[in-house]
Short mmCIF file of C-alpha atoms in Angstrom, two decimals:
data_model
loop_
_atom_site.label_atom_id
_atom_site.label_comp_id
_atom_site.label_asym_id
_atom_site.label_seq_id
_atom_site.Cartn_x
_atom_site.Cartn_y
_atom_site.Cartn_z
CA MET A 1 73.66 31.28 -48.02
CA ASP A 2 70.50 32.47 -49.77
CA ASP A 3 69.58 28.84 -50.46
CA ILE A 4 69.88 28.02 -46.75
CA ASN A 5 67.78 31.05 -45.77
CA GLU A 6 65.13 30.16 -48.34
CA ARG A 7 65.08 26.56 -47.14
CA ARG A 8 64.78 27.66 -43.50
CA ARG A 9 61.89 30.04 -44.16
CA GLY A 10 60.15 27.51 -46.34
CA HIS A 11 57.22 28.16 -48.57
CA TRP A 12 53.71 26.95 -49.01
CA MET A 13 53.29 24.32 -51.68
CA SER A 14 50.32 22.52 -53.17
CA TYR A 15 50.83 18.77 -53.42
CA SER A 16 50.54 16.59 -56.49
CA ALA A 17 48.26 13.54 -56.47
CA ARG A 18 51.31 11.24 -56.35
CA PRO A 19 51.07 9.01 -53.26
CA VAL A 20 53.87 8.88 -50.71
CA SER A 21 54.93 5.27 -50.24
CA GLU A 22 55.61 3.78 -46.84
CA ASN A 23 58.76 2.13 -48.25
CA HIS A 24 60.12 5.50 -49.38
CA ILE A 25 59.57 6.92 -45.88
CA LEU A 26 61.23 3.87 -44.28
CA GLU A 27 64.29 4.33 -46.51
CA LEU A 28 64.61 7.95 -45.41
CA LEU A 29 64.06 7.09 -41.74
CA ASN A 30 66.73 4.39 -41.80
CA VAL A 31 69.26 7.12 -42.57
CA ALA A 32 67.68 9.91 -40.50
CA VAL A 33 67.82 7.87 -37.26
CA TRP A 34 71.57 8.42 -37.13
CA ALA A 35 70.80 11.54 -35.12
CA PRO A 36 72.96 12.25 -32.08
CA ASN A 37 71.54 10.67 -28.95
CA ASP A 38 73.47 10.25 -25.72
CA GLY A 39 73.46 6.61 -24.69
CA MET A 40 71.99 5.53 -28.06
CA ARG A 41 68.55 5.29 -26.43
CA GLU A 42 66.66 5.88 -29.70
CA PRO A 43 63.55 6.99 -27.77
CA TRP A 44 61.41 7.51 -30.87
CA ARG A 45 58.84 5.70 -32.91
CA PHE A 46 56.85 6.71 -35.94
CA ILE A 47 53.21 6.50 -36.94
CA PHE A 48 52.73 6.66 -40.72
CA ILE A 49 49.37 7.71 -42.12
CA GLY A 50 49.25 7.04 -45.84
CA SER A 51 46.89 8.29 -48.50
CA ASP A 52 44.22 5.69 -47.65
CA ASN A 53 43.83 7.04 -44.11
CA THR A 54 44.52 10.78 -44.35
CA ASN A 55 40.87 11.50 -43.52
CA MET A 56 41.76 10.60 -39.90
CA LEU A 57 43.46 14.00 -39.69
CA SER A 58 40.96 16.01 -41.75
CA ASN A 59 39.83 18.32 -38.93
CA LEU A 60 43.22 18.43 -37.20
CA GLN A 61 45.80 19.13 -39.92
CA ASP A 62 46.07 20.79 -43.30
CA GLN A 63 45.43 18.38 -46.18
CA ALA A 64 48.47 16.37 -47.30
CA PRO A 65 49.02 13.08 -49.16
CA ALA A 66 50.69 11.50 -46.10
CA TYR A 67 51.62 12.23 -42.50
CA LEU A 68 54.33 11.01 -40.18
CA ILE A 69 53.78 11.39 -36.45
CA LEU A 70 57.03 11.48 -34.48
CA VAL A 71 56.53 10.09 -30.97
CA ILE A 72 59.05 9.88 -28.12
CA LYS A 73 59.06 8.20 -24.73
CA GLU A 74 58.69 10.54 -21.76
CA ASP A 75 61.61 9.53 -19.55
CA GLN A 76 61.15 10.10 -15.80
CA ASP A 77 64.58 11.74 -15.63
CA PRO A 78 64.15 15.39 -16.78
CA HIS A 79 67.70 15.51 -18.16
CA LYS A 80 67.17 12.40 -20.31
CA ARG A 81 63.74 13.69 -21.35
CA GLU A 82 65.33 16.90 -22.70
CA GLU A 83 68.12 14.96 -24.42
CA ASP A 84 65.55 12.69 -26.05
CA TYR A 85 63.52 15.65 -27.31
CA ALA A 86 66.67 17.26 -28.72
CA ALA A 87 67.67 14.00 -30.42
CA ALA A 88 64.20 13.64 -31.94
CA SER A 89 64.46 17.19 -33.25
CA CYS A 90 67.82 16.35 -34.88
CA LEU A 91 66.30 13.22 -36.39
CA MET A 92 63.42 15.27 -37.78
CA GLN A 93 65.81 17.75 -39.39
CA ASN A 94 67.85 14.88 -40.88
CA PHE A 95 64.63 13.46 -42.31
CA ARG A 96 63.57 16.81 -43.78
CA LEU A 97 66.94 17.31 -45.49
CA LEU A 98 66.93 13.78 -46.90
CA ALA A 99 63.35 14.17 -48.11
CA GLN A 100 64.13 17.47 -49.78
CA ASP A 101 66.95 15.78 -51.67
CA ARG A 102 64.36 13.29 -53.01
CA MET A 103 61.90 16.07 -53.96
CA LEU A 104 59.54 15.15 -51.11
CA HIS A 105 58.14 18.24 -49.40
CA VAL A 106 57.90 17.98 -45.60
CA ARG A 107 56.16 20.51 -43.40
CA MET A 108 56.63 20.20 -39.65
CA THR A 109 53.59 21.07 -37.53
CA MET A 110 52.81 21.20 -33.83
CA ASN A 111 49.07 21.84 -33.70
CA ASP A 112 47.17 22.03 -30.40
CA TRP A 113 45.65 18.55 -30.71
CA ILE A 114 49.05 16.87 -30.11
CA TYR A 115 48.76 17.90 -26.43
CA ASP A 116 45.28 16.36 -26.00
CA ARG A 117 45.74 12.84 -24.56
CA ALA A 118 42.31 11.62 -25.69
CA CYS A 119 43.03 12.75 -29.23
CA THR A 120 46.55 11.30 -29.37
CA ARG A 121 45.34 7.90 -28.16
CA ARG A 122 43.27 7.62 -31.36
CA PHE A 123 46.58 7.46 -33.22
CA GLY A 124 48.19 4.87 -30.95
CA VAL A 125 50.18 7.18 -28.67
CA HIS A 126 50.62 5.38 -25.34
CA ASP A 127 50.82 6.66 -21.79
CA GLY A 128 54.40 7.70 -21.13
CA GLU A 129 54.80 8.99 -24.70
CA ARG A 130 54.29 12.32 -26.40
CA ILE A 131 54.11 13.63 -29.93
CA VAL A 132 57.06 15.79 -30.93
CA ALA A 133 55.58 16.88 -34.26
CA VAL A 134 53.39 15.84 -37.16
CA LEU A 135 55.10 15.94 -40.55
CA GLU A 136 52.84 16.69 -43.51
CA MET A 137 54.39 15.13 -46.61
CA GLY A 138 53.83 15.16 -50.32
CA TYR A 139 55.43 15.63 -53.70
CA GLY A 140 55.30 19.11 -55.14
CA GLY A 141 52.52 20.23 -57.36
CA GLN A 142 52.38 23.90 -58.22
CA SER A 143 54.73 25.77 -55.92
CA ILE A 144 54.33 29.32 -54.77
CA GLU A 145 57.20 31.76 -54.39
CA PRO A 146 59.16 31.58 -51.15
CA VAL A 147 58.21 33.98 -48.41
CA LYS A 148 60.69 36.85 -48.47
CA VAL A 149 61.87 38.18 -45.13
CA GLU A 150 63.46 41.60 -45.26
CA ASP A 151 65.01 41.68 -41.80
CA THR A 152 68.23 39.99 -40.88
CA PRO A 153 67.94 37.98 -37.65
CA ASP A 154 69.25 39.78 -34.58
CA LEU A 155 71.84 37.40 -33.13
CA THR A 156 73.58 37.79 -29.81
CA PHE A 157 77.10 36.40 -29.67
CA GLU A 158 79.25 36.71 -26.57
CA LEU A 159 82.78 35.58 -25.83
CA LEU A 160 83.47 34.45 -22.30
#
């Protein structure tokens, strides 16, 4: 259980100079896409920014060897739109767990710029789409101790 709590809280890590290959990310995504999605719509697509182009995000994100932008279609039906967002979140968690197994550190971010249409267009996000998150990725360099949280989460559990 401590391992799960440590994993959930995460920790800050400096990255090594080792590049993150597009092929490695594609391998992980081919497994991660088996996320639950009603109707098998697969509403997502991915924008990979490798080490040659990371300067595109220099004023928007923390420095990382590579980035993966997770984009979903904005369905007109609010119910489907929520299902699609939930499915993309499951996919992202699948990806993070798979990456961790391969010693690839993934940090999920949702910075303010992802809501700015003019800014997102620079990265190829189309009308009718939105960014779910930007994943900062890299192999570990020198790691820093996990953040310790003293309090136990206050959970509410009710039986009906």
